Every structure is written in structure tokens, then in C-alpha cells.
Amino acid sequence: MRALICKKYAPPSELSLEQMKDPIPTKSQLLVGVKAAGINFPDVLAIEGKYQVKTEPPFVPGNEAAGIVEAIGEDVTRFKPGDHVIVTSSGGAFAEKCIAEESTSIAMMPELDFAQGAGFMVTYGTSYHALHQSAKLQEGETILVLGAAGGVGITAVEIAKAKGARVIAAASSDDKLAFARDAGADECINYTKVPLKETVKELTQGKGADVVYDPVGGSLADEALRATAWHGRYLVIGFACGDIPKFPANIMLLKEASVIGVWWGTWAAKNPKLHFQNLNEIAALIKNGQLLPKITEQYPIDDYQDAFKVITERRAKGKVVLTMTS
């Protein structure tokens, strides 16, 4: 099989596409013939050696894929060869074949194609957990979504609307905001043109946002925190801009606000029953037409450098996936 190999910590442009032996599943594992694999910003961090949990090179990156089961371990009971599946893995997804645990795999919904399946688990899993368990977002509340057109941001817009919230989408261009509005955003803020805090306050008649969803970090974080309402909940999703914000404790005191970290992968591993309950609820929303994975960029694995540039240059709208030729 062919696979992208990270031989040293470096930008994604320095990955190597090479032939390597097919992996072999152990007792509880699946061997999946990958049809598509989702690229997420943490993949870039992992390849550059900047992610919270480091994998020593050489390794095959990628943590989510969709494909067809080719072989199973002897203890696997939920799947058989030929099944279409969506999987999360501890690396290895950017390849024509990958290994996944049965416990982190689900049957692919008939409403989705392979590209949509590859863009489903991490982004929707993260946003659903963030809004459901972490923020406990309620119908009628207002949520501010930063980076609203990106992979996780656009799913937060969709899920918040499905929960009956009012969504204020914030992004760096009018084009991205049009994409967010098409996904259901009620109000849009181009924070390169207008001040974020003041505009949120204006749109909420001075109250502020009940929830802030922030996968961006950096200088916007302080403005967004100051734009929260009394008892506001600020969700730390990630740091796409590269800078980790430092939150002023006095603002949290004055608003009795909460800053909540969201690390979906670890939460899912510690709470498998709740995780699968979330996935079932997301699947029901997809079946009802309330959610639909938005795949705006598909690249064959040979063009991986172009695919990663969409992520690193922060041009992504929706999900970027690699497709396999096998």
C-alpha cells in the first residue's frame, strides 16, 4: 500500500508518499481499505511535533477515515469484511489501508458518501460534545462561533442551529461568512472590518453571547471573552492561529463566566457510552436533514501538499479530505 510518512518533525510539505507493507489487524482491530481520509488542523501540529501528545517519527499521520473493511481480528463482532465504516485511529489514516479499533469505529450512514464519512467523526464529534456536554447549550441562547467556516466551526454552526440557538458566525472574510450563513448562521461578523466585542454586544442588545466556541485562539480570544454574557461559557477548542491565549481572570470573576477546555478524543475514550450516544444523535440529525457534512475540497493522495496548504493557509471552508486511488 501507499502511505504518507512523517520521517521527521517538519511542515506537511516534507511528508513522503511511499510504499509500505499492509498492516495486520490484531484481536480487536479492523483492517480498512481507505477510500477517503479527513485532514484536521491537529494533524498539522502532529506532523510538526507541536501537538499536545507527540508521536515519534517515523509515523503515518491521520486520525479519521472512511472505507471498506478488508479483514478483522478474531474478537471483532460488530463488523465483517465488505462493511462500509467510519473510523478514528491513533494515526495511520493517510494511507490506502489503515488499522482501527472496533471500539472507535461505526457503520457508515447510508446518507453519506465516503468523503462525507471521512469528514464526519472528528468535527461533528468535537462540536456535539462541546455544545452538549461542555457548554450545555440551551434553546434560545446565543452562541458566538469563531472560525465559523472552518472544519469544526461550520459543524458548530449547524449543531447550534439544530439545538435551537441563535448563531453569530465570526470569520476573516465575507466569502467565509456567506458559507456560514448558508449553514444556518443568523448573524455574521467579519472581524477584519469591525470590532468583535462591540459588534457582538450590539447584536445582543448589550447582553453578550451565552456561549463562545473558539477553535482559533490568539488575539481574538480576549475580545470574545469580554463579549460573553453573565454566566457565559467560553469553549477552548483549539489554536488555529498558533497563539495560545491568556485569559484575564478578572473578566471571568465579573461575569461569573467559565472557560472550558474541550478535548473530544480523550473525553470519548473515557466516556465511550456517552460518545456513542452522541454519535447516534448526530446520525439521527443527519437522517432528518438537519446536518450534512460539507466537503468543499477533495484531493487525491498524490496532491497531499496542495491539500495541506488549504489548512495551513487557513483557506478551508468546511472539510478537506484526501481520497485514495485503490
Coordinates of C-alpha atoms in Angstrom, one line a residue, residues 35-324:
K35 CA -11.4 5.5 0.4
A36 CA -11.1 8.9 2.0
A37 CA -9.3 10.4 5.0
G38 CA -10.1 13.7 6.7
I39 CA -7.5 16.4 7.3
N40 CA -7.7 18.3 10.6
F41 CA -5.6 21.1 12.0
P42 CA -4.2 18.9 14.8
D43 CA -2.8 16.7 12.0
V44 CA -0.6 19.6 11.0
L45 CA 0.5 20.1 14.6
A46 CA 1.3 16.4 14.9
I47 CA 3.4 16.4 11.8
E48 CA 5.3 19.5 13.0
G49 CA 5.8 18.0 16.5
K50 CA 3.6 20.7 18.1
Y51 CA 0.6 18.6 19.2
Q52 CA -0.1 18.0 22.9
V53 CA 0.6 14.3 22.5
K54 CA 3.7 13.6 20.4
T55 CA 4.2 10.6 18.1
E56 CA 7.9 10.0 17.4
P57 CA 8.8 9.8 13.7
P58 CA 8.6 7.9 11.5
F59 CA 4.9 7.5 11.5
V60 CA 1.8 7.7 9.2
P61 CA -0.4 10.6 10.3
G62 CA -4.2 10.9 10.1
N63 CA -6.8 10.0 12.6
E64 CA -10.1 9.6 10.7
A65 CA -11.1 7.8 7.6
A66 CA -14.0 6.1 5.7
G67 CA -13.6 2.9 3.7
I68 CA -14.4 -0.8 3.4
V69 CA -13.5 -3.5 6.0
E70 CA -10.9 -5.9 4.4
A71 CA -10.1 -8.1 7.4
I72 CA -11.0 -8.3 11.1
G73 CA -9.4 -9.6 14.3
E74 CA -10.8 -12.7 15.9
D75 CA -12.6 -10.8 18.7
V76 CA -14.4 -8.4 16.4
T77 CA -18.2 -9.0 16.4
R78 CA -19.8 -5.8 15.0
F79 CA -18.2 -5.8 11.6
K80 CA -17.3 -8.1 8.8
P81 CA -15.3 -7.8 5.5
G82 CA -17.2 -5.7 3.0
D83 CA -18.8 -3.4 5.5
H84 CA -18.6 0.3 4.9
V85 CA -17.3 2.1 8.0
I86 CA -16.2 5.4 9.5
V87 CA -13.2 5.0 11.8
T88 CA -11.0 7.0 14.1
S89 CA -7.5 5.8 14.6
S90 CA -4.3 6.6 16.5
G91 CA -2.6 7.7 13.3
G92 CA -2.3 5.8 10.1
A93 CA -5.3 7.2 8.2
F94 CA -3.3 8.9 5.4
A95 CA -2.7 5.6 3.7
E96 CA -4.5 3.2 1.3
K97 CA -5.1 0.9 4.3
C98 CA -5.3 1.6 8.0
I99 CA -5.9 -0.2 11.3
A100 CA -8.7 0.9 13.6
E101 CA -10.1 -0.4 16.8
E102 CA -13.6 -1.9 16.7
S103 CA -14.5 0.3 19.7
T104 CA -13.7 3.5 17.8
S105 CA -15.5 2.5 14.5
I106 CA -19.1 2.9 13.4
A107 CA -21.1 1.8 10.4
M108 CA -21.3 4.5 7.7
M109 CA -24.7 6.1 7.5
P110 CA -26.4 5.5 4.1
E111 CA -26.9 9.2 3.7
L112 CA -23.2 9.8 3.4
D113 CA -20.6 9.1 0.7
F114 CA -17.0 8.1 1.6
A115 CA -15.7 11.7 1.5
Q116 CA -18.5 12.8 3.8
G117 CA -17.9 9.9 6.1
A118 CA -14.2 10.8 6.3
G119 CA -15.2 14.3 7.4
F120 CA -17.7 13.3 10.0
M121 CA -16.3 11.9 13.2
V122 CA -13.7 14.4 14.5
T123 CA -15.5 17.7 13.6
Y124 CA -19.1 16.7 14.4
G125 CA -17.9 14.6 17.4
T126 CA -16.0 17.6 18.8
S127 CA -18.7 20.2 18.3
Y128 CA -21.5 18.0 19.6
H129 CA -19.6 17.1 22.7
A130 CA -18.6 20.8 23.2
L131 CA -22.1 22.1 22.9
H132 CA -24.0 19.3 24.6
Q133 CA -21.8 18.1 27.5
S134 CA -19.4 21.0 27.9
A135 CA -21.5 24.2 27.3
K136 CA -25.0 22.6 27.8
L137 CA -26.2 25.0 25.1
Q138 CA -29.9 25.6 25.5
E139 CA -32.7 26.5 23.0
G140 CA -32.9 30.3 22.7
E141 CA -29.4 31.0 23.8
T142 CA -26.9 32.9 21.7
I143 CA -23.6 31.4 20.6
L144 CA -20.6 33.2 19.0
V145 CA -18.7 30.8 16.7
L146 CA -15.1 31.9 15.8
G147 CA -13.6 30.5 12.7
A148 CA -17.1 29.7 11.7
A149 CA -16.3 28.5 8.1
G150 CA -13.6 26.0 9.1
G151 CA -13.9 22.3 9.7
V152 CA -15.1 22.4 13.3
G153 CA -16.6 25.9 13.1
I154 CA -19.1 25.1 10.5
T155 CA -20.3 22.0 12.4
A156 CA -20.7 24.1 15.5
V157 CA -23.0 26.5 13.4
E158 CA -25.1 23.5 12.2
I159 CA -25.4 21.8 15.6
A160 CA -26.2 25.0 17.4
K161 CA -29.0 25.7 15.0
A162 CA -30.3 22.2 15.4
K163 CA -30.4 22.8 19.1
G164 CA -32.5 26.0 18.6
A165 CA -29.8 28.5 19.4
R166 CA -29.2 31.9 17.8
V167 CA -25.8 31.7 16.0
I168 CA -23.4 34.6 15.4
A169 CA -20.7 33.5 13.0
A170 CA -17.4 35.3 13.0
A171 CA -14.7 34.8 10.3
S172 CA -12.0 36.7 8.4
S173 CA -13.7 37.2 5.1
D174 CA -17.1 37.8 3.6
D175 CA -16.8 34.7 1.5
K176 CA -16.3 32.5 4.6
L177 CA -19.3 34.2 6.3
A178 CA -21.5 33.5 3.3
F179 CA -20.6 29.9 3.7
A180 CA -21.5 30.0 7.4
R181 CA -24.8 31.8 6.6
D182 CA -25.7 29.0 4.2
A183 CA -25.1 26.6 7.0
G184 CA -27.6 28.4 9.2
A185 CA -25.9 31.3 10.9
D186 CA -28.3 34.1 11.9
E187 CA -25.8 36.9 12.1
C188 CA -22.3 37.4 10.7
I189 CA -19.2 39.4 11.8
N190 CA -16.2 40.0 9.6
Y191 CA -13.7 40.7 12.4
T192 CA -11.2 42.2 9.9
K193 CA -13.7 45.0 9.3
V194 CA -15.5 45.6 12.6
P195 CA -14.6 45.2 16.2
L196 CA -15.7 41.8 17.5
K197 CA -16.7 42.7 21.1
E198 CA -18.6 45.8 20.3
T199 CA -20.4 44.1 17.4
V200 CA -21.5 41.1 19.5
K201 CA -22.8 43.5 22.2
E202 CA -24.7 45.5 19.6
L203 CA -26.2 42.3 18.1
T204 CA -27.3 41.1 21.5
Q205 CA -28.6 44.4 22.8
G206 CA -25.7 44.7 25.3
K207 CA -26.2 41.2 26.8
G208 CA -23.3 39.4 25.1
A209 CA -23.1 35.8 23.9
D210 CA -24.1 32.9 26.2
V211 CA -21.5 30.6 24.7
V212 CA -18.3 31.3 22.7
Y213 CA -16.9 28.5 20.5
D214 CA -13.2 29.2 19.8
P215 CA -11.1 27.0 17.6
V216 CA -8.9 30.0 16.7
G217 CA -7.2 31.4 19.8
G218 CA -4.8 34.3 19.5
S219 CA -5.7 38.0 19.9
L220 CA -9.5 37.4 19.3
A221 CA -9.8 35.4 22.5
D222 CA -9.7 38.4 24.8
E223 CA -12.3 40.3 22.7
A224 CA -14.6 37.3 22.6
L225 CA -14.3 36.6 26.3
R226 CA -15.3 40.3 27.0
A227 CA -18.3 39.8 24.7
T228 CA -19.7 37.0 26.8
A229 CA -22.9 37.4 28.8
W230 CA -23.4 36.9 32.6
H231 CA -22.6 33.2 33.3
G232 CA -21.2 32.9 29.8
R233 CA -19.3 29.7 28.8
Y234 CA -16.1 30.1 26.7
L235 CA -15.1 26.9 24.9
V236 CA -11.5 26.4 24.2
I237 CA -11.4 24.1 21.1
G238 CA -8.0 24.8 19.6
F239 CA -5.5 27.3 18.4
A240 CA -5.6 27.5 14.6
C241 CA -3.8 30.9 14.6
G242 CA -0.9 29.3 16.5
D243 CA -1.0 31.6 19.6
I244 CA -2.4 30.2 22.9
P245 CA -4.4 33.0 24.7
K246 CA -4.0 34.0 28.3
F247 CA -7.4 34.7 29.8
P248 CA -7.9 37.7 32.3
A249 CA -9.3 36.2 35.5
N250 CA -11.0 39.4 36.5
I251 CA -13.3 39.3 33.5
M252 CA -14.4 35.8 34.5
L253 CA -15.0 37.0 38.0
L254 CA -17.1 40.0 36.9
K255 CA -19.2 37.9 34.7
E256 CA -19.2 34.7 36.7
A257 CA -18.1 33.2 33.4
S258 CA -16.5 29.8 32.8
V259 CA -13.6 28.9 30.4
I260 CA -14.0 25.3 29.5
G261 CA -11.4 23.2 27.7
V262 CA -12.7 20.7 25.1
W263 CA -10.6 17.7 24.2
W264 CA -13.0 15.4 22.4
G265 CA -10.7 12.4 21.7
T266 CA -9.7 12.0 25.3
W267 CA -13.3 12.6 26.5
A268 CA -14.6 9.9 24.1
A269 CA -12.0 7.4 25.3
K270 CA -13.0 8.0 28.9
N271 CA -16.8 8.0 28.2
P272 CA -17.5 5.5 25.4
K273 CA -21.2 5.1 26.2
L274 CA -21.8 8.9 26.0
H275 CA -19.6 9.1 23.0
F276 CA -21.7 6.5 21.0
Q277 CA -24.9 8.1 22.3
N278 CA -23.7 11.4 20.8
L279 CA -22.9 9.7 17.5
N280 CA -26.3 8.1 17.4
E281 CA -27.9 11.5 18.0
I282 CA -25.8 13.1 15.3
A283 CA -26.7 10.3 12.9
A284 CA -30.4 11.0 13.6
L285 CA -29.9 14.7 12.8
I286 CA -28.2 13.7 9.5
K287 CA -31.0 11.3 8.6
N288 CA -33.6 14.1 9.3
G289 CA -31.6 16.5 7.1
Q290 CA -30.7 18.9 9.9
L291 CA -26.9 18.2 9.5
L292 CA -24.9 17.4 6.4
P293 CA -21.1 17.1 6.3
K294 CA -19.8 19.8 4.0
I295 CA -16.8 18.6 1.9
T296 CA -15.5 21.5 -0.1
E297 CA -12.1 20.3 -1.0
Q298 CA -11.1 16.8 -2.2
Y299 CA -7.5 15.9 -3.2
P300 CA -6.1 12.6 -4.4
I301 CA -3.3 11.5 -2.0
D302 CA -0.7 12.3 -4.7
D303 CA -1.7 16.0 -4.3
Y304 CA -1.3 16.0 -0.5
Q305 CA 0.8 19.1 -0.5
D306 CA -2.0 21.2 -2.0
A307 CA -4.5 19.7 0.4
F308 CA -2.4 20.6 3.5
K309 CA -1.9 24.2 2.1
V310 CA -5.7 24.8 2.4
I311 CA -5.4 24.0 6.1
T312 CA -2.1 25.8 6.9
E313 CA -3.1 28.9 4.9
R314 CA -6.5 29.0 6.7
R315 CA -8.4 28.9 3.5
A316 CA -10.6 25.9 4.5
K317 CA -14.4 26.2 4.2
G318 CA -15.9 23.0 5.6
K319 CA -13.9 19.8 5.4
V320 CA -10.7 18.9 3.4
V321 CA -10.2 15.3 2.6
L322 CA -7.6 13.1 0.9
T323 CA -9.0 10.4 -1.5
M324 CA -7.3 7.1 -2.3

